[in-house]
Coordinates of C-alpha atoms and ligand atoms in Angstrom, one line a residue:
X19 CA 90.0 -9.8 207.6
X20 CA 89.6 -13.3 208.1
X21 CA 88.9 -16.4 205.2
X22 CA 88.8 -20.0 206.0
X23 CA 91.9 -20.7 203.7
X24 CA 93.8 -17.3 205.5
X25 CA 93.6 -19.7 209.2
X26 CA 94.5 -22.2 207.1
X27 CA 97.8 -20.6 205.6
X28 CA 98.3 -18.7 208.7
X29 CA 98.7 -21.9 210.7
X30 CA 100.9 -23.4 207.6
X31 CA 103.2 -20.5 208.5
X32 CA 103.8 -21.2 212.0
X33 CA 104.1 -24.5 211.6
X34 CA 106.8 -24.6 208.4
X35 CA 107.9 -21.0 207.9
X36 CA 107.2 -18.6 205.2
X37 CA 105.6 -19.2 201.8
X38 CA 106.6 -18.6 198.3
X39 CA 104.4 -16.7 196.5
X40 CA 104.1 -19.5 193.8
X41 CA 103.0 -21.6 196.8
X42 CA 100.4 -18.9 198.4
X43 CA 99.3 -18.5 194.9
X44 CA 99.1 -22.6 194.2
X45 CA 96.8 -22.5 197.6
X46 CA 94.6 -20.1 197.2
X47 CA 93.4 -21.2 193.9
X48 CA 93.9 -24.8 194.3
X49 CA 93.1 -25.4 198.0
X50 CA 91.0 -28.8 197.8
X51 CA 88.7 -27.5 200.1
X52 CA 88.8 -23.5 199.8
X53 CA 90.9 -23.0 196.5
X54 CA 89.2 -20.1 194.7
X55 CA 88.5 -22.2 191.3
X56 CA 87.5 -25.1 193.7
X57 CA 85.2 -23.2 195.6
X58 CA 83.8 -19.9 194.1
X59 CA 82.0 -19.4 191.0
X60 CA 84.3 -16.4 189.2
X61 CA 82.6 -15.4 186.1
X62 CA 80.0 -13.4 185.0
X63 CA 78.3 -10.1 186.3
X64 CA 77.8 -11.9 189.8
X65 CA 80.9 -12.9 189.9
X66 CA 84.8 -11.6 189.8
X67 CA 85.8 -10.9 186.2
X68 CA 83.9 -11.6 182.9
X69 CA 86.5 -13.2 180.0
X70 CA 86.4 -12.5 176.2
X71 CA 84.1 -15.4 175.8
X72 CA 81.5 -15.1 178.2
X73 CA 81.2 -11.0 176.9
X74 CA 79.9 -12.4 172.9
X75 CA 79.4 -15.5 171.2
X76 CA 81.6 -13.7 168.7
X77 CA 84.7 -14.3 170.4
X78 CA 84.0 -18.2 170.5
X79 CA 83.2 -18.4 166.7
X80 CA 86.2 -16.4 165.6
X81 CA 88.2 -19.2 167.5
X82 CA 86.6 -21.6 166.0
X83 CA 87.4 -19.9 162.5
X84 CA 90.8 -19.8 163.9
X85 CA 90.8 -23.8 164.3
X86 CA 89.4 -24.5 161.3
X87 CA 91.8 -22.2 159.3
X88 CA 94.8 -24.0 160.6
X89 CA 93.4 -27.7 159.9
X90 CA 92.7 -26.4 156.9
X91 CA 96.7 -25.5 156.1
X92 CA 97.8 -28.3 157.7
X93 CA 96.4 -30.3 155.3
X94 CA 93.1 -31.5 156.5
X95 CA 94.1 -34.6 158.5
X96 CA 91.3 -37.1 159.3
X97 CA 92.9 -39.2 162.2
X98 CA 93.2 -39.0 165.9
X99 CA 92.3 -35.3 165.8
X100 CA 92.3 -34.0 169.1
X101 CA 90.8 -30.5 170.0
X102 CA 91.9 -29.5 173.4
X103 CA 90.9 -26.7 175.5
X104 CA 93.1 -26.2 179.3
X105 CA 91.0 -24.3 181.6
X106 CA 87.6 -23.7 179.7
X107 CA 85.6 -22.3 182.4
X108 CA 82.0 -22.2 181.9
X109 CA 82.4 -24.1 178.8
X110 CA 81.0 -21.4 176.4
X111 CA 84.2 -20.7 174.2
X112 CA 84.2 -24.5 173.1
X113 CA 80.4 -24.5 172.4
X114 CA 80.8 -21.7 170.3
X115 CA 83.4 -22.9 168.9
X116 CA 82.3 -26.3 168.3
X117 CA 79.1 -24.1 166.5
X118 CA 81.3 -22.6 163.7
X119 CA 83.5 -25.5 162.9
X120 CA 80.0 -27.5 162.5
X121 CA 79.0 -25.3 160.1
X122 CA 82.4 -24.4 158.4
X123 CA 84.1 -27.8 158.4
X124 CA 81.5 -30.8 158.8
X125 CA 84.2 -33.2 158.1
X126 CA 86.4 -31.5 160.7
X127 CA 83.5 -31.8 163.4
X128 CA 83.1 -35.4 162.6
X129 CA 86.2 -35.9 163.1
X130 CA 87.3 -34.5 166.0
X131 CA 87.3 -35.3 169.7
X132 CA 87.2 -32.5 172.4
X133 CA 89.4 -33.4 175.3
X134 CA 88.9 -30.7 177.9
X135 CA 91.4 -30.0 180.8
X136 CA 90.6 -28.7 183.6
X137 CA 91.9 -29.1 187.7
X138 CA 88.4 -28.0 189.3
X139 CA 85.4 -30.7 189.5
X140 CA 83.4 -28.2 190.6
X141 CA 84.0 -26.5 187.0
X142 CA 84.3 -29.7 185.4
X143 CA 80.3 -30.1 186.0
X144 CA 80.0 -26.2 184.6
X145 CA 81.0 -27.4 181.7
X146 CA 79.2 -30.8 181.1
X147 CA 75.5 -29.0 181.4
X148 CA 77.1 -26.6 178.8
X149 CA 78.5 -29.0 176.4
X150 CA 75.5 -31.1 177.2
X151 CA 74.2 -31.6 173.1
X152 CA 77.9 -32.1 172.6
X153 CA 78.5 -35.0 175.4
X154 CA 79.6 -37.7 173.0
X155 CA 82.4 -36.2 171.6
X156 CA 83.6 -34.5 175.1
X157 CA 86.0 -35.6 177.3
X158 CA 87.6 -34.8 180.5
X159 CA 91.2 -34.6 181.8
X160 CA 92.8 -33.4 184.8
X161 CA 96.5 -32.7 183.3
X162 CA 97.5 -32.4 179.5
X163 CA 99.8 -35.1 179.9
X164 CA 96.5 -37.2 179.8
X165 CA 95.0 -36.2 176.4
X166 CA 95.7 -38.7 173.9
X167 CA 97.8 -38.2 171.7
X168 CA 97.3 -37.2 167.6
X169 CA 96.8 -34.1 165.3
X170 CA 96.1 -31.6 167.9
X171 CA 94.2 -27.8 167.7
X172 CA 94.4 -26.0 170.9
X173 CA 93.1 -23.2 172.9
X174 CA 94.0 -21.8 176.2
X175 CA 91.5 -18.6 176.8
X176 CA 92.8 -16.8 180.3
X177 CA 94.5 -20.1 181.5
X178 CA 98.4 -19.0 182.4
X179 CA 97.7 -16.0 183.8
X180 CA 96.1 -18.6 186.8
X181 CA 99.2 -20.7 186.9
X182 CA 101.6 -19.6 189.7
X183 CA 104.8 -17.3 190.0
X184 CA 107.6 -16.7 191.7
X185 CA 108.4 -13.5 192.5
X186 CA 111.8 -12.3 193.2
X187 CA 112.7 -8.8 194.6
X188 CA 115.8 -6.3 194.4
X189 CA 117.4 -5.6 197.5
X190 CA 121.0 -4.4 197.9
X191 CA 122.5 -7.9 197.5
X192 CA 120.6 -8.9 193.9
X193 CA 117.6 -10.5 193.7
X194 CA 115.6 -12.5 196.2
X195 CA 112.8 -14.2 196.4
X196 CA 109.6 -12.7 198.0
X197 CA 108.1 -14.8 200.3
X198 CA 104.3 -14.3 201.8
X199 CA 104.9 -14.5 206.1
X200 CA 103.0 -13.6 209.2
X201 CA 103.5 -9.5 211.0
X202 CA 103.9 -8.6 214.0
X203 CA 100.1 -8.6 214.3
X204 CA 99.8 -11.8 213.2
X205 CA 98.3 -10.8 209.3
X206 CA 99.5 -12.4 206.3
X207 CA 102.1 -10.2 205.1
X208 CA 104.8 -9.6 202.2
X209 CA 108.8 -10.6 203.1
X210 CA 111.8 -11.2 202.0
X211 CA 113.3 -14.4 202.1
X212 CA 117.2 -15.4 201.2
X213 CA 116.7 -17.3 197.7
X214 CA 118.9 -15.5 194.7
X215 CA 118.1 -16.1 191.2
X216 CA 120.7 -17.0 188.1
X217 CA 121.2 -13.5 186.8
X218 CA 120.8 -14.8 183.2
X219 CA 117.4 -15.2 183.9
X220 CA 116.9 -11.9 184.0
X221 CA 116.3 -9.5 181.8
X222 CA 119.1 -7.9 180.0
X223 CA 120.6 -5.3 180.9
X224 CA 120.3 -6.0 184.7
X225 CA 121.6 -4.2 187.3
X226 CA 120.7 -0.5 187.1
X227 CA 116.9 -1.1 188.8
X228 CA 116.0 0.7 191.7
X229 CA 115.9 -2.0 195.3
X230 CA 112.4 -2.6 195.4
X231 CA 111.8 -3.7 191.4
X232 CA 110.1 -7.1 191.2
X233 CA 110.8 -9.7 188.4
X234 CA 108.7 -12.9 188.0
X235 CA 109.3 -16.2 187.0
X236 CA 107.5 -18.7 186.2
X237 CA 108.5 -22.6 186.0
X238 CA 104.9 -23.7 186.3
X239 CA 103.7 -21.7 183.4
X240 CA 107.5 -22.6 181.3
X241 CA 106.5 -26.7 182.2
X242 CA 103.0 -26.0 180.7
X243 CA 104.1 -24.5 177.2
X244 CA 106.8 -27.0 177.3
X245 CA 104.6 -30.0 177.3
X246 CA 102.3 -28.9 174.6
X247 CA 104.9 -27.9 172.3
X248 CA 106.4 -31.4 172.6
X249 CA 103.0 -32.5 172.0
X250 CA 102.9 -30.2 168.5
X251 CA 106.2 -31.4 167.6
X252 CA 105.6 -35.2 168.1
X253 CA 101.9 -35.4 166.6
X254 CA 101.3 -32.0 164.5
X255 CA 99.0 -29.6 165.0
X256 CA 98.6 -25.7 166.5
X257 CA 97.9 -23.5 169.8
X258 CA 96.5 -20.7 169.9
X259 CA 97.4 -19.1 174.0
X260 CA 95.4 -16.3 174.8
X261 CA 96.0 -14.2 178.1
X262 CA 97.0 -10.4 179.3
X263 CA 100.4 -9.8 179.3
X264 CA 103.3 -8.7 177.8
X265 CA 105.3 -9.3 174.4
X266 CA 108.6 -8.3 175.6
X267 CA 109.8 -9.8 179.5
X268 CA 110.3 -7.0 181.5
X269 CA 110.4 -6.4 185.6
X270 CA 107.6 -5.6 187.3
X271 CA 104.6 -6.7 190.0
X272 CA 101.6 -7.9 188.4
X273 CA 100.2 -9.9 191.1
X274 CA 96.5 -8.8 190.9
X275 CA 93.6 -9.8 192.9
X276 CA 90.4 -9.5 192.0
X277 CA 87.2 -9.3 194.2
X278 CA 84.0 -9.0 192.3
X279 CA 85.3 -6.9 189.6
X280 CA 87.3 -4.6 191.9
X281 CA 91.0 -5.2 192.3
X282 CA 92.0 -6.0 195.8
X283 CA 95.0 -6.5 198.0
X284 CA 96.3 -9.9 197.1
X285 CA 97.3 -10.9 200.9
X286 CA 93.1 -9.8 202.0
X287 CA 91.0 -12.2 201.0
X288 CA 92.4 -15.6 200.1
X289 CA 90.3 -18.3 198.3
X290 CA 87.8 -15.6 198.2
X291 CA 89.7 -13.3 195.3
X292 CA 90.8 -14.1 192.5
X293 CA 94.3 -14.2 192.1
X294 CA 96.7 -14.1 189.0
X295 CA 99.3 -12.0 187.4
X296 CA 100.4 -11.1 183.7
X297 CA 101.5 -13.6 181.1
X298 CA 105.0 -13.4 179.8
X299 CA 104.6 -14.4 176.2
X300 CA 108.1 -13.7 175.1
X301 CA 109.2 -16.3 177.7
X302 CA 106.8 -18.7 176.5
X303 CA 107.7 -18.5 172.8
X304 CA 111.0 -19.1 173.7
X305 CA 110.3 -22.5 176.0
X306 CA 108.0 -23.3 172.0
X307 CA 111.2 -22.3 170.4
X308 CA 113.3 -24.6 172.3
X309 CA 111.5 -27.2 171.8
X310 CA 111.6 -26.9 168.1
X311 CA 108.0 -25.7 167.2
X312 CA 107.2 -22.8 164.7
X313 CA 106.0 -19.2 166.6
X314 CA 103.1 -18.0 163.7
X315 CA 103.3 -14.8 166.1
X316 CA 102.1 -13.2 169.0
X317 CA 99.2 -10.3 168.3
X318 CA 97.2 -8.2 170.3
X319 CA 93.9 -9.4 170.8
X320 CA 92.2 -6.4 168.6
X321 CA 94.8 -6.9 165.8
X322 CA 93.8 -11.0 166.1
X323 CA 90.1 -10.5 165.9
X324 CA 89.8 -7.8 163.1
X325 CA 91.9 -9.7 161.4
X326 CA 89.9 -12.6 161.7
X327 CA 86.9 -10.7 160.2
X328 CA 85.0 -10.3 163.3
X329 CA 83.7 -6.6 162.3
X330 CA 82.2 -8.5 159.3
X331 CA 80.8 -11.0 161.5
X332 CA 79.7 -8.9 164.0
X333 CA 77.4 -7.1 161.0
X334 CA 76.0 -9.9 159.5
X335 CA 74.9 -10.8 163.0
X336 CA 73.5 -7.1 164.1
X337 CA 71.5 -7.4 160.7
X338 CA 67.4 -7.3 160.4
X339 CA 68.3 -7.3 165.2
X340 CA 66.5 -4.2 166.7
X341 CA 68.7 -0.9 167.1
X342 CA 69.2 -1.9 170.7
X343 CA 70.8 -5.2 169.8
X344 CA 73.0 -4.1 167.3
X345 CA 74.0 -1.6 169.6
X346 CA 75.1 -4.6 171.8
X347 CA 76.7 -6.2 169.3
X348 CA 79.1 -3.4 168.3
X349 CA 79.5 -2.7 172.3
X350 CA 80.6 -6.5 172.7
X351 CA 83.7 -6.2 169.5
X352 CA 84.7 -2.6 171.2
X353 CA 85.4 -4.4 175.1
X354 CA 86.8 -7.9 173.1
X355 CA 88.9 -6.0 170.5
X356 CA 89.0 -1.9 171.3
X357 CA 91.8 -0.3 172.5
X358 CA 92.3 1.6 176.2
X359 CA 91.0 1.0 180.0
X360 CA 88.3 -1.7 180.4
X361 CA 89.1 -2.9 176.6
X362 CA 90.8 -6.0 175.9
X363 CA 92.2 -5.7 172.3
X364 CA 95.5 -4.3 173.3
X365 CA 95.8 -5.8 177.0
X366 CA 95.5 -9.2 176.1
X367 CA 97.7 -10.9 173.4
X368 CA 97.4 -14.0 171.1
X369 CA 100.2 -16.4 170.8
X370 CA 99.9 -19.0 168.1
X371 CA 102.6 -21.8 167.4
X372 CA 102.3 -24.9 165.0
X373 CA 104.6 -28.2 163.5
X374 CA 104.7 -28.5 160.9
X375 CA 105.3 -25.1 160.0
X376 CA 102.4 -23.6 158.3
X377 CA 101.5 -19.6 157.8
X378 CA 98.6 -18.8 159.3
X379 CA 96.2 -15.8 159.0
X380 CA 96.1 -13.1 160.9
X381 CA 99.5 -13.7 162.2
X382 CA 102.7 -12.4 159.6
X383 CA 104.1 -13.8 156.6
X384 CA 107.4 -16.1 158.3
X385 CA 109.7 -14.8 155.7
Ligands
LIG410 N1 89.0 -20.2 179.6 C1 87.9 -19.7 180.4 C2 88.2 -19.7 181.9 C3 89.4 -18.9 182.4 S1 89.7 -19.1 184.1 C4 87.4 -18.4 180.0 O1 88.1 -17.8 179.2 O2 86.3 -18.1 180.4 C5 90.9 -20.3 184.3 C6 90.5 -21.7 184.1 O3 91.6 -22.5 184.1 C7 89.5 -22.3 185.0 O4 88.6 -23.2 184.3 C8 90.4 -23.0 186.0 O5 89.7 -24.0 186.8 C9 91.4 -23.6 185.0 N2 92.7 -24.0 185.5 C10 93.5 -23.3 186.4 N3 94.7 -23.9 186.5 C11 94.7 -25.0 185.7 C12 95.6 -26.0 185.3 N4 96.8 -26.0 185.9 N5 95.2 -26.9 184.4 C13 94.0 -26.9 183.9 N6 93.1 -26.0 184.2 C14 93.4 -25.0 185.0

């Protein structure tokens, strides 16, 4: 099976030896001219995957509760308010975001510009029509680094999981880095190459996993949390990441394509498949940590939203709708916040971090 971007990596290989996989996975998404998120149009039914906010408006507007709760504790600052989004898609989590806190916090919406983030211009345009009655206020970056700088309420809805990762395999002399190279038959095909990683990277206890186990790292994703946690420090303000994953870092392969809604290889069809793998959150709180930001907490997805109210939401919106709408409705909060396969309330996870400190609801009382 053959993609324009696979001749492209092919020949890449024969020209400069094997790939990382944070590379392969930089070029297939990012490829100017065949990247997946430069090229394809990945959500929705007739696309690869559907995410939280393109399933109900409720997910959007329980974000934008979210927002609006934390301006509120942080004292309801009236300068340079910044609300960011990296990665927004199709737009439809701001606009339903921008929705509530129009209604809920007036002076907030006055207030605030929306700087959006976002690598593809192909999405970048997805988003204007969207945002469209909102076009004043919006603006567009192509790194955080370029959003300027004040009070700052952020959202990051299914972003890391499409930043890259190395991936570094056991073999009988430690750890070493797994490379993407070419077979005998000239496919694209999984190797070993000679890198080692610092042992006190991984996690503790190492040593007693079968050769074979996979752990992944990932700088890219570290540099990311890094830069907006300086940003919270230096200006104030929270982040609310949202992404499937894991609480606790722990070995493993979770590089997953995905092919309209079927998982795939991730060596068949690149450019063409999506391509990500799970988020580490504990590693991410503790790049916020370093930095010197408060963690509020990390929930699952389902603990975030109920706690947020969106079963009371969800009824005051099914109210007066016909039976088959409200049956909808209560189908949409079971995929965004239900537990089990094809659910995303215990799959996906909800870290929130903020400076000054402040205690925010759903998460735990800091004590
Ligand atoms: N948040 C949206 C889209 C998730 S898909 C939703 O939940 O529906 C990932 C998004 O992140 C896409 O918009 C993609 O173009 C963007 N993206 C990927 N890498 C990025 C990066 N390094 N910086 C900013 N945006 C990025």
């Amino acid at each position: 099976m053959t993609t324009p971007l696979s001749d492209k990596i092919k020949n890449i290989i024969r020209r400069n030896g094997p790939l990382s996989i944070t590379d392969y996975f930089a070029i297939c998404l990012a490829d100017p001219e065949h990247g997946y998120y430069m090229s394809r149009e990945p959500f929705g039914r007739t696309g690869d995957f559907i995410t939280a906010p393109e399933i109900s408006q409720l997910y959007g507007e329980m974000l934008g509760i979210f927002v609006v709760h934390a301006w509120q504790r942080h004292g309801t600052p009236m300068d340079n308010i910044r609300l960011v989004e990296i990665g927004p898609g199709r737009g439809t989590l701001m606009l339903d975001m921008l929705r509530v806190i129009s209604k809920l916090a007036p002076a907030l919406f006055e207030a605030a510009q929306v700087h959006l983030v976002e690598t593809s211009e192909r999405l970048r345009g997805v988003q204007r029509i969207t945002l469209e009655s909102y076009s004043a206020k919006v603006s567009w970056f192509g790194e955080f680094d370029e959003v300027p700088e004040g009070f700052t309420l952020l959202v990051a809805n299914e972003l890391f999981d499409a930043i890259p990762v190395r991936q570094f395999v056991k073999t009988p002399t430690g750890f070493r880095e797994r490379l993407v190279t070419l077979d005998a038959n000239d496919e694209l095909a999984f190797a070993i190459g000679v890198a080692g990683i610092d042992p006190a990277l991984l996690p503790a206890p190492p040593g007693r996993e079968p050769d074979g186990t996979v752990f992944e790292l990932a700088p890219a994703r570290q540099a990311v949390m890094q830069a907006l946690a300086e940003r919270l420090r230096q200006h104030g303000g929270t982040a609310a990441i949202i992404d499937y994953g894991s609480m606790v870092t722990g070995y493993g392969d979770t590089l997953q394509a995905v092919l309209r809604h079927q998982f795939d290889d991730p060596l068949a069809h690149p450019g063409e498949a999506d391509l990500t793998s799970h988020v580490d959150f504990e590693d991410l709180a503790k790049v916020a940590r370093a930095v010197g930001v408060q963690i509020n907490g990390c929930l699952r997805q389902g603990d975030f939203l109920y706690g947020l109210g969106i079963a009371e939401r969800a009824a005051s919106l099914a109210k007066d709708k016909p039976f088959d709408q409200q049956k909808l409705i209560a189908a949409a909060v079971d995929r965004l916040a239900g537990e089990g396969a094809g659910k995303m309330g215990e799959l996906f996870k909800v870290l929130a971090i903020s400076s000054p400190t402040v205690q925010l609801a759903p998460f735990r009382k800091i004590v």
